[in-house]
Amino acid sequence: MNKRGVDCDGKPYNRFFLIAVLLLGAFCVVANHTVITTALPGMMHDLHIDADTGQWLTSGFLLMNGIMIPVTGMLMHRVSSKKLLIAAMYLFLTGTVLASAAPNFSLLLIGRLIQALATGIILPLMQAVLLLIFPKRERGVAMGLDGLVLALARVIAPTSAGWTMDHFNWRILFCSFIPLALIVLLLAQKGMKTIVPLDERRIDKLSLILSTLGFGSLLYGFSSVGRYGWVSAPVITGLAAGTFGVACFVFRECTITSPMLNLRVFRSPLFGFSVFAGGTLMTVMFGAELVLPIYIQTVRGESAFFSGLVMLPGALVMGIMNPVTGLVYDRVGIRRLAIAGMGLLTLSTLPFVFLTMTTKITALAILYAVRFLGIAMVMMPITAAGMNTLPDTWISDGTAVVNMMRTVIGSIGTAVLISVMSDVTERELPEKGMQASDPALAHVLRTDAALNGVNAAFLVAVGFCAVTWALTFFLKKKSG
């Protein structure tokens, strides 16, 4: 790749500097999201909330992120890339300050949602710019850089969050992102340029309303399972309203002249599969990152820092392998990589269904690392393969669609895993009177209930993985 390029205004710029600014901004917002994984049990304790409520800090974040992404697809064509990145970082700073000072869960959630708006701008902007400044034959490398940022955030954030929770509190976690965001703002003033061509696209307000209500209702329905049960009125109403809203949203996008999401990208079967596979990977990745710390801290009684250390090898493997799998994809295509990666992920997730109080932590860390090797073999290569089937004029549309759909699927899937875990745990908890009559037995039964809930959540994750693995065998040999 040449060191210098030319932006949409015909002005030269330093490509390496531009890429560095984008990757640093993306690292900031992804690490901010990832710190919740090891910090959540402690936050639940401090704020006196249960897992069903606490998971909104992740699933609500993902949903708001997903809702913002298609808007970003429009904004990228109306606002210069530089102004868009700077505005997103200011949004991120606002949400971070609010979250760090929040006196209760409600304001903390609002701060997280504002941070999610910024994330919904920065990640698709980074992908669109990387895909446009790299030639098609090198886009596996571009997505490898994207994946490298995701992995590095997972290397640093959970472990540092665990140490912080053990010695300080969760407010310090959010405060630590303020100086990093200020650095990105300063660098963006000089290094960021307009890469995505501008036009006069408008934002369809009705589409935005329908997508928000539709996907939001689906998430609410799935998230309420643990508290109310699958056949309860809130769950059924949420799922029904969400399905209707999403159907109306899809119909409108297919019938108006200027849709918020260009759904014509789904004419490519490989692109459609990349969206589905990405959603599955987001579900099993984010879901495990929430469930495993609950097992380590709540069931096994270990510290937050310890749970971060257990997950550290997996993040390291993903960080090392993302650029490597990008290069492998550029040479061999997607089919063999996807079959091997999803098979590895499915088989290495299966042992988590059988966790016990005596499961060796070393084996747990190794299996978790193998899971992330499987994710690295599929996540970014399948994204690059899907994007390569689209014309360059649809790149920003494609990044908006793939990021929105896999994020929304991931948020709903994560909510399903947590709801299943909470539902199983709640059903197996001992009667309240047992705490007074036999506290020792009550403690054992509560621990068993939590353990069974964790195992049930991983069983659902295995199901998601197995279905996606089966579909990889239908990929054509020359796909991607």
mmCIF file with all atom_site columns, C-alpha atoms in Angstrom, residues 70-139:
data_model
loop_
_atom_site.group_PDB
_atom_site.id
_atom_site.type_symbol
_atom_site.label_atom_id
_atom_site.label_alt_id
_atom_site.label_comp_id
_atom_site.label_asym_id
_atom_site.label_entity_id
_atom_site.label_seq_id
_atom_site.pdbx_PDB_ins_code
_atom_site.Cartn_x
_atom_site.Cartn_y
_atom_site.Cartn_z
_atom_site.occupancy
_atom_site.B_iso_or_equiv
_atom_site.pdbx_formal_charge
_atom_site.auth_seq_id
_atom_site.auth_comp_id
_atom_site.auth_asym_id
_atom_site.auth_atom_id
_atom_site.pdbx_PDB_model_num
ATOM 1  C CA . PRO A 1 70  ? -27.699 2.719  9.331  1.00 0.00 ? 70  PRO A CA 1
ATOM 2  C CA . VAL A 1 71  ? -27.969 6.412  10.180 1.00 0.00 ? 71  VAL A CA 1
ATOM 3  C CA . THR A 1 72  ? -24.171 6.500  9.925  1.00 0.00 ? 72  THR A CA 1
ATOM 4  C CA . GLY A 1 73  ? -24.465 4.937  6.476  1.00 0.00 ? 73  GLY A CA 1
ATOM 5  C CA . MET A 1 74  ? -26.437 8.026  5.457  1.00 0.00 ? 74  MET A CA 1
ATOM 6  C CA . LEU A 1 75  ? -24.292 10.500 7.385  1.00 0.00 ? 75  LEU A CA 1
ATOM 7  C CA . MET A 1 76  ? -21.097 9.245  5.751  1.00 0.00 ? 76  MET A CA 1
ATOM 8  C CA . HIS A 1 77  ? -22.447 10.542 2.429  1.00 0.00 ? 77  HIS A CA 1
ATOM 9  C CA . ARG A 1 78  ? -23.579 13.907 3.807  1.00 0.00 ? 78  ARG A CA 1
ATOM 10 C CA . VAL A 1 79  ? -20.906 14.830 6.361  1.00 0.00 ? 79  VAL A CA 1
ATOM 11 C CA . SER A 1 80  ? -17.157 14.720 5.790  1.00 0.00 ? 80  SER A CA 1
ATOM 12 C CA . SER A 1 81  ? -15.377 11.765 7.363  1.00 0.00 ? 81  SER A CA 1
ATOM 13 C CA . LYS A 1 82  ? -13.276 14.129 9.483  1.00 0.00 ? 82  LYS A CA 1
ATOM 14 C CA . LYS A 1 83  ? -16.243 16.020 10.957 1.00 0.00 ? 83  LYS A CA 1
ATOM 15 C CA . LEU A 1 84  ? -18.106 12.761 11.544 1.00 0.00 ? 84  LEU A CA 1
ATOM 16 C CA . LEU A 1 85  ? -15.237 11.203 13.508 1.00 0.00 ? 85  LEU A CA 1
ATOM 17 C CA . ILE A 1 86  ? -14.752 14.340 15.614 1.00 0.00 ? 86  ILE A CA 1
ATOM 18 C CA . ALA A 1 87  ? -18.488 14.594 16.362 1.00 0.00 ? 87  ALA A CA 1
ATOM 19 C CA . ALA A 1 88  ? -18.544 10.920 17.379 1.00 0.00 ? 88  ALA A CA 1
ATOM 20 C CA . MET A 1 89  ? -15.640 11.402 19.783 1.00 0.00 ? 89  MET A CA 1
ATOM 21 C CA . TYR A 1 90  ? -17.398 14.368 21.413 1.00 0.00 ? 90  TYR A CA 1
ATOM 22 C CA . LEU A 1 91  ? -20.487 12.176 21.832 1.00 0.00 ? 91  LEU A CA 1
ATOM 23 C CA . PHE A 1 92  ? -18.341 9.456  23.357 1.00 0.00 ? 92  PHE A CA 1
ATOM 24 C CA . LEU A 1 93  ? -16.807 11.928 25.818 1.00 0.00 ? 93  LEU A CA 1
ATOM 25 C CA . THR A 1 94  ? -20.260 13.136 26.874 1.00 0.00 ? 94  THR A CA 1
ATOM 26 C CA . GLY A 1 95  ? -21.512 9.609  27.526 1.00 0.00 ? 95  GLY A CA 1
ATOM 27 C CA . THR A 1 96  ? -18.323 8.646  29.345 1.00 0.00 ? 96  THR A CA 1
ATOM 28 C CA . VAL A 1 97  ? -18.467 11.615 31.717 1.00 0.00 ? 97  VAL A CA 1
ATOM 29 C CA . LEU A 1 98  ? -22.139 10.915 32.452 1.00 0.00 ? 98  LEU A CA 1
ATOM 30 C CA . ALA A 1 99  ? -21.487 7.199  33.088 1.00 0.00 ? 99  ALA A CA 1
ATOM 31 C CA . SER A 1 100 ? -18.553 7.896  35.394 1.00 0.00 ? 100 SER A CA 1
ATOM 32 C CA . ALA A 1 101 ? -20.634 10.268 37.544 1.00 0.00 ? 101 ALA A CA 1
ATOM 33 C CA . ALA A 1 102 ? -23.945 8.359  37.395 1.00 0.00 ? 102 ALA A CA 1
ATOM 34 C CA . PRO A 1 103 ? -25.511 8.029  40.891 1.00 0.00 ? 103 PRO A CA 1
ATOM 35 C CA . ASN A 1 104 ? -27.834 5.188  39.825 1.00 0.00 ? 104 ASN A CA 1
ATOM 36 C CA . PHE A 1 105 ? -28.376 2.495  37.186 1.00 0.00 ? 105 PHE A CA 1
ATOM 37 C CA . SER A 1 106 ? -30.743 4.601  35.049 1.00 0.00 ? 106 SER A CA 1
ATOM 38 C CA . LEU A 1 107 ? -28.224 7.407  34.461 1.00 0.00 ? 107 LEU A CA 1
ATOM 39 C CA . LEU A 1 108 ? -25.446 4.868  33.967 1.00 0.00 ? 108 LEU A CA 1
ATOM 40 C CA . LEU A 1 109 ? -27.507 3.205  31.237 1.00 0.00 ? 109 LEU A CA 1
ATOM 41 C CA . ILE A 1 110 ? -28.182 6.591  29.590 1.00 0.00 ? 110 ILE A CA 1
ATOM 42 C CA . GLY A 1 111 ? -24.439 7.281  29.565 1.00 0.00 ? 111 GLY A CA 1
ATOM 43 C CA . ARG A 1 112 ? -23.819 3.867  28.002 1.00 0.00 ? 112 ARG A CA 1
ATOM 44 C CA . LEU A 1 113 ? -26.426 4.515  25.321 1.00 0.00 ? 113 LEU A CA 1
ATOM 45 C CA . ILE A 1 114 ? -24.759 7.810  24.404 1.00 0.00 ? 114 ILE A CA 1
ATOM 46 C CA . GLN A 1 115 ? -21.449 5.964  24.159 1.00 0.00 ? 115 GLN A CA 1
ATOM 47 C CA . ALA A 1 116 ? -23.208 3.442  21.908 1.00 0.00 ? 116 ALA A CA 1
ATOM 48 C CA . LEU A 1 117 ? -24.275 6.246  19.546 1.00 0.00 ? 117 LEU A CA 1
ATOM 49 C CA . ALA A 1 118 ? -20.611 7.179  19.132 1.00 0.00 ? 118 ALA A CA 1
ATOM 50 C CA . THR A 1 119 ? -19.610 3.542  18.618 1.00 0.00 ? 119 THR A CA 1
ATOM 51 C CA . GLY A 1 120 ? -22.311 3.210  15.958 1.00 0.00 ? 120 GLY A CA 1
ATOM 52 C CA . ILE A 1 121 ? -20.601 6.001  14.033 1.00 0.00 ? 121 ILE A CA 1
ATOM 53 C CA . ILE A 1 122 ? -16.930 5.132  14.500 1.00 0.00 ? 122 ILE A CA 1
ATOM 54 C CA . LEU A 1 123 ? -16.896 1.397  13.682 1.00 0.00 ? 123 LEU A CA 1
ATOM 55 C CA . PRO A 1 124 ? -18.748 1.508  10.320 1.00 0.00 ? 124 PRO A CA 1
ATOM 56 C CA . LEU A 1 125 ? -16.826 4.673  9.389  1.00 0.00 ? 125 LEU A CA 1
ATOM 57 C CA . MET A 1 126 ? -13.545 2.867  10.048 1.00 0.00 ? 126 MET A CA 1
ATOM 58 C CA . GLN A 1 127 ? -14.624 -0.167 8.000  1.00 0.00 ? 127 GLN A CA 1
ATOM 59 C CA . ALA A 1 128 ? -15.839 1.933  5.067  1.00 0.00 ? 128 ALA A CA 1
ATOM 60 C CA . VAL A 1 129 ? -12.630 3.983  4.948  1.00 0.00 ? 129 VAL A CA 1
ATOM 61 C CA . LEU A 1 130 ? -10.372 0.905  5.231  1.00 0.00 ? 130 LEU A CA 1
ATOM 62 C CA . LEU A 1 131 ? -12.255 -0.882 2.442  1.00 0.00 ? 131 LEU A CA 1
ATOM 63 C CA . LEU A 1 132 ? -12.039 2.169  0.183  1.00 0.00 ? 132 LEU A CA 1
ATOM 64 C CA . ILE A 1 133 ? -8.308  2.860  0.642  1.00 0.00 ? 133 ILE A CA 1
ATOM 65 C CA . PHE A 1 134 ? -7.292  -0.804 0.223  1.00 0.00 ? 134 PHE A CA 1
ATOM 66 C CA . PRO A 1 135 ? -7.582  -2.511 -3.202 1.00 0.00 ? 135 PRO A CA 1
ATOM 67 C CA . LYS A 1 136 ? -9.963  -5.469 -3.380 1.00 0.00 ? 136 LYS A CA 1
ATOM 68 C CA . ARG A 1 137 ? -7.155  -8.048 -3.371 1.00 0.00 ? 137 ARG A CA 1
ATOM 69 C CA . GLU A 1 138 ? -5.918  -6.687 -0.017 1.00 0.00 ? 138 GLU A CA 1
ATOM 70 C CA . ARG A 1 139 ? -9.224  -6.319 1.812  1.00 0.00 ? 139 ARG A CA 1
#
